[in-house]
Amino acid sequence: MTPAAKAVFEFREPTDVTLTHVQFRKENHGPDLVQACDLNMAVDVPNTLLDKIAPGLRQALYWNAAAEQGQDQLEGVDDVLPNLRFPRLNGGKFALDEKKNKLAGFELLIEYGLGDEQSNMVFDCCKVVDRKIVTKEGGTVRLSWQVQYSGDRLDGDTIGKLAQLEQDLISIQLIPPAVETIETAPDEKPMENPFPVDNETLPLTAEDVFINGGEDGAGAAVH
């Protein structure tokens, strides 16, 4: 029996992404308040990257219409799945993580200035949260996520640099820990919705797609 493929989220080679949002805040570390930041990033990638991030998800969301109609595939070429199986399913938007889960222990490098060790910004012990995808016809996926960091590397100079880079295209490397570490936030009582809506539709997760096979959501409303 072939073992299941291990999910990996990483950008070991320099990769251009858009720094879509930057937020600075304070975190409680024991009795101390420590400077922290949330860095939201996004990039368009081929849907084959899903095979690393969430093995099996690409096959659940995409198919090859031409192959199904009998068109021969080229030998030695990986299966190409350019067509959406359910174009209207959840507006193509899917969450890859439970909201309370955080992938911990990442190292983030952001190229800056001359691109050398003195100019670049490096943050260790980062957390990756809120990973999402937006599927597109043709085999492209919009991948987004948030990197959280707190610590003494957020001095005034670094905060200024990050603020200036918001909405810019930046080059990053995101290295996961040797052993995957998932932190789970304590359960919190959800805040009551002050504007309740009957039959409110919740966003689908990747797990929902596997369980339902898209049968119940093919006509889901776009969020």
CSV table of C-alpha atoms in Angstrom, one decimal:
chain,number,residue,atom,x,y,z
A,1,MET,CA,0.0,0.0,0.0
A,2,THR,CA,1.4,3.4,-1.0
A,3,PRO,CA,1.7,5.8,1.9
A,4,ALA,CA,-0.3,9.0,1.7
A,5,ALA,CA,1.6,12.0,0.4
A,6,LYS,CA,2.7,14.4,3.1
A,7,ALA,CA,1.4,17.9,2.9
A,8,VAL,CA,4.1,20.6,2.7
A,9,PHE,CA,3.8,24.4,2.7
A,10,GLU,CA,7.0,26.1,1.8
A,11,PHE,CA,8.7,28.5,-0.6
A,12,ARG,CA,12.4,27.5,-0.3
A,13,GLU,CA,13.4,29.3,-3.5
A,14,PRO,CA,13.0,33.1,-3.8
A,15,THR,CA,9.4,33.7,-4.8
A,16,ASP,CA,7.6,36.9,-5.8
A,17,VAL,CA,4.4,37.4,-3.8
A,18,THR,CA,2.1,40.4,-3.2
A,19,LEU,CA,2.2,41.8,0.4
A,20,THR,CA,-1.5,42.5,0.5
A,21,HIS,CA,-1.8,43.8,4.0
A,22,VAL,CA,0.4,44.7,7.0
A,23,GLN,CA,-0.9,45.1,10.5
A,24,PHE,CA,1.1,45.9,13.7
A,25,ARG,CA,-0.1,45.0,17.2
A,26,LYS,CA,1.1,44.1,20.6
A,27,GLU,CA,1.2,40.6,22.1
A,28,ASN,CA,1.2,39.5,25.8
A,29,HIS,CA,4.3,37.5,26.5
A,30,GLY,CA,3.9,36.8,30.2
A,31,PRO,CA,3.8,40.2,32.0
A,32,ASP,CA,5.4,42.0,28.9
A,33,LEU,CA,3.9,43.5,25.8
A,34,VAL,CA,5.9,42.5,22.7
A,35,GLN,CA,5.7,44.1,19.3
A,36,ALA,CA,4.0,41.8,16.7
A,37,CYS,CA,2.9,42.0,13.1
A,38,ASP,CA,0.6,40.2,10.7
A,39,LEU,CA,1.8,40.0,7.1
A,40,ASN,CA,-0.9,38.9,4.5
A,41,MET,CA,0.5,37.6,1.3
A,42,ALA,CA,-0.9,36.2,-2.0
A,43,VAL,CA,0.4,34.8,-5.3
A,44,ASP,CA,-1.0,33.1,-8.4
A,45,VAL,CA,0.3,29.5,-8.7
A,46,PRO,CA,-0.3,26.5,-11.0
A,47,ASN,CA,-2.9,24.2,-9.5
A,48,THR,CA,-0.2,21.4,-9.4
A,49,LEU,CA,1.1,23.2,-6.2
A,50,LEU,CA,-2.0,21.8,-4.5
A,51,ASP,CA,-0.4,18.4,-4.7
A,52,LYS,CA,2.1,19.5,-2.2
A,53,ILE,CA,-0.1,21.7,0.0
A,54,ALA,CA,-3.1,19.4,0.2
A,55,PRO,CA,-2.6,16.1,-1.7
A,56,GLY,CA,-5.8,15.0,-3.5
A,57,LEU,CA,-7.4,18.4,-3.5
A,58,ARG,CA,-6.4,19.2,-7.1
A,59,GLN,CA,-8.2,16.1,-8.4
A,60,ALA,CA,-11.2,17.0,-6.3
A,61,LEU,CA,-11.5,20.5,-7.7
A,62,TYR,CA,-10.2,20.1,-11.3
A,63,TRP,CA,-10.5,17.8,-14.2
A,64,ASN,CA,-9.5,17.6,-17.9
A,65,ALA,CA,-12.5,18.0,-20.1
A,66,ALA,CA,-10.5,17.2,-23.3
A,67,ALA,CA,-9.2,13.9,-21.9
A,68,GLU,CA,-12.7,12.9,-20.8
A,69,GLN,CA,-13.7,13.4,-24.4
A,70,GLY,CA,-11.1,11.0,-25.6
A,71,GLN,CA,-8.2,13.3,-26.5
A,72,ASP,CA,-4.8,11.5,-26.1
A,73,GLN,CA,-2.4,12.7,-23.4
A,74,LEU,CA,1.3,13.2,-24.2
A,75,GLU,CA,3.5,10.5,-22.8
A,76,GLY,CA,5.9,11.6,-20.0
A,77,VAL,CA,3.7,14.7,-19.3
A,78,ASP,CA,2.1,14.9,-15.9
A,79,ASP,CA,-1.7,14.9,-15.8
A,80,VAL,CA,-3.0,18.3,-16.7
A,81,LEU,CA,-6.2,19.3,-15.0
A,82,PRO,CA,-7.2,22.7,-16.3
A,83,ASN,CA,-11.0,22.7,-15.9
A,84,LEU,CA,-13.0,23.3,-12.8
A,85,ARG,CA,-15.2,20.4,-11.8
A,86,PHE,CA,-17.8,22.7,-10.1
A,87,PRO,CA,-17.3,26.3,-11.4
A,88,ARG,CA,-20.0,27.7,-9.1
A,89,LEU,CA,-19.1,25.7,-6.0
A,90,ASN,CA,-18.6,28.3,-3.2
A,91,GLY,CA,-17.4,30.9,-5.7
A,92,GLY,CA,-14.2,28.9,-6.0
A,93,LYS,CA,-13.1,30.0,-2.5
A,94,PHE,CA,-11.8,27.4,0.0
A,95,ALA,CA,-10.1,27.6,3.4
A,96,LEU,CA,-7.2,25.1,3.9
A,97,ASP,CA,-7.0,25.4,7.7
A,98,GLU,CA,-9.2,25.2,10.7
A,99,LYS,CA,-9.5,28.8,12.0
A,100,LYS,CA,-8.0,27.9,15.4
A,101,ASN,CA,-4.9,26.1,14.0
A,102,LYS,CA,-1.6,27.8,13.4
A,103,LEU,CA,1.5,26.3,11.6
A,104,ALA,CA,4.4,27.2,13.8
A,105,GLY,CA,8.2,27.4,13.6
A,106,PHE,CA,8.6,29.0,10.1
A,107,GLU,CA,11.4,31.2,9.0
A,108,LEU,CA,10.5,34.1,6.8
A,109,LEU,CA,13.1,36.0,4.7
A,110,ILE,CA,12.1,39.2,2.8
A,111,GLU,CA,14.5,40.6,0.3
A,112,TYR,CA,15.1,44.3,0.7
A,113,GLY,CA,17.5,46.9,-0.6
A,114,LEU,CA,20.6,45.3,-2.0
A,115,GLY,CA,19.3,41.9,-1.3
A,116,ASP,CA,22.3,41.0,0.9
A,117,GLU,CA,22.4,39.7,4.5
A,118,GLN,CA,22.6,43.3,5.9
A,119,SER,CA,19.6,44.5,3.9
A,120,ASN,CA,17.2,41.6,4.0
A,121,MET,CA,14.7,41.1,6.8
A,122,VAL,CA,14.7,37.7,8.5
A,123,PHE,CA,12.0,36.6,11.0
A,124,ASP,CA,12.2,33.3,12.9
A,125,CYS,CA,9.6,31.4,14.9
A,126,CYS,CA,6.8,32.7,12.6
A,127,LYS,CA,3.3,31.2,12.5
A,128,VAL,CA,1.4,30.6,9.2
A,129,VAL,CA,-2.4,30.9,9.4
A,130,ASP,CA,-5.5,31.5,7.3
A,131,ARG,CA,-4.4,29.7,4.2
A,132,LYS,CA,-6.9,30.0,1.4
A,133,ILE,CA,-7.3,29.3,-2.3
A,134,VAL,CA,-9.4,30.8,-5.0
A,135,THR,CA,-9.7,28.3,-8.0
A,136,LYS,CA,-9.7,29.6,-11.5
A,137,GLU,CA,-10.5,28.1,-14.9
A,138,GLY,CA,-7.4,27.2,-16.8
A,139,GLY,CA,-5.5,25.6,-13.9
A,140,THR,CA,-4.4,28.7,-11.9
A,141,VAL,CA,-5.0,29.1,-8.2
A,142,ARG,CA,-4.8,32.3,-6.1
A,143,LEU,CA,-3.1,31.2,-2.9
A,144,SER,CA,-3.2,33.5,0.1
A,145,TRP,CA,-2.0,33.2,3.7
A,146,GLN,CA,-0.9,35.2,6.8
A,147,VAL,CA,2.5,35.2,8.5
A,148,GLN,CA,2.5,36.2,12.2
A,149,TYR,CA,5.6,37.3,14.0
A,150,SER,CA,6.4,38.7,17.4
A,151,GLY,CA,9.8,39.6,18.8
A,152,ASP,CA,12.7,41.9,19.0
A,153,ARG,CA,13.4,42.0,15.3
A,154,LEU,CA,10.5,44.4,14.9
A,155,ASP,CA,12.4,47.5,15.7
A,156,GLY,CA,11.3,51.0,14.4
A,157,ASP,CA,13.4,50.7,11.3
A,158,THR,CA,12.0,47.3,10.3
A,159,ILE,CA,8.4,48.4,11.0
A,160,GLY,CA,8.9,51.3,8.7
A,161,LYS,CA,10.2,49.1,5.9
A,162,LEU,CA,7.3,46.7,6.2
A,163,ALA,CA,4.8,49.5,6.2
A,164,GLN,CA,6.3,50.9,3.0
A,165,LEU,CA,6.1,47.5,1.3
A,166,GLU,CA,2.3,47.0,1.7
A,167,GLN,CA,0.6,46.3,-1.6
A,168,ASP,CA,4.0,45.8,-3.3
A,169,LEU,CA,5.5,42.8,-5.0
A,170,ILE,CA,8.2,41.3,-2.7
A,171,SER,CA,10.5,38.4,-2.9
A,172,ILE,CA,10.3,35.9,0.0
A,173,GLN,CA,11.5,32.6,1.2
A,174,LEU,CA,9.3,30.7,3.7
A,175,ILE,CA,11.0,27.7,5.3
A,176,PRO,CA,9.0,25.3,7.4
A,177,PRO,CA,10.4,23.6,10.6
A,178,ALA,CA,12.0,20.2,10.3
A,179,VAL,CA,9.1,18.8,12.2
A,180,GLU,CA,5.6,20.1,11.5
A,181,THR,CA,4.2,21.9,14.5
A,182,ILE,CA,0.5,22.9,14.7
A,183,GLU,CA,-0.6,25.2,17.6
A,184,THR,CA,-4.3,25.2,18.5
A,185,ALA,CA,-5.9,28.2,20.1
A,186,PRO,CA,-8.2,27.5,23.1
A,187,ASP,CA,-11.8,27.2,22.3
A,188,GLU,CA,-13.6,30.5,22.5
A,189,LYS,CA,-17.3,31.1,22.8
A,190,PRO,CA,-18.4,32.6,19.4
A,191,MET,CA,-19.7,36.1,19.4
A,192,GLU,CA,-23.4,36.2,18.7
A,193,ASN,CA,-24.3,37.6,15.3
A,194,PRO,CA,-26.1,40.9,15.9
A,195,PHE,CA,-27.6,40.7,12.4
A,196,PRO,CA,-28.8,37.0,12.2
A,197,VAL,CA,-29.6,35.7,8.7
A,198,ASP,CA,-31.8,32.7,8.1
A,199,ASN,CA,-30.1,29.7,6.5
A,200,GLU,CA,-26.7,31.5,6.6
A,201,THR,CA,-24.2,29.7,4.4
A,202,LEU,CA,-20.8,29.1,5.9
A,203,PRO,CA,-17.6,29.1,3.8
A,204,LEU,CA,-16.6,25.6,2.7
A,205,THR,CA,-13.3,24.1,3.7
A,206,ALA,CA,-11.1,21.7,1.7
A,207,GLU,CA,-12.4,18.9,4.0
A,208,ASP,CA,-16.0,19.7,3.0
A,209,VAL,CA,-15.1,19.1,-0.6
A,210,PHE,CA,-13.7,15.7,0.1
A,211,ILE,CA,-16.6,14.7,2.2
A,212,ASN,CA,-19.4,16.0,0.0
A,213,GLY,CA,-17.7,15.5,-3.4
A,214,GLY,CA,-19.2,18.8,-4.5
A,215,GLU,CA,-22.6,17.1,-5.0
A,216,ASP,CA,-24.4,19.3,-2.5
A,217,GLY,CA,-22.6,22.5,-3.3
A,218,ALA,CA,-22.5,22.6,-7.1
A,219,GLY,CA,-25.0,25.4,-7.0
A,220,ALA,CA,-23.8,27.2,-3.9
A,221,ALA,CA,-24.0,30.9,-3.8
A,222,VAL,CA,-20.9,33.0,-4.4
A,223,HIS,CA,-19.5,34.7,-1.3
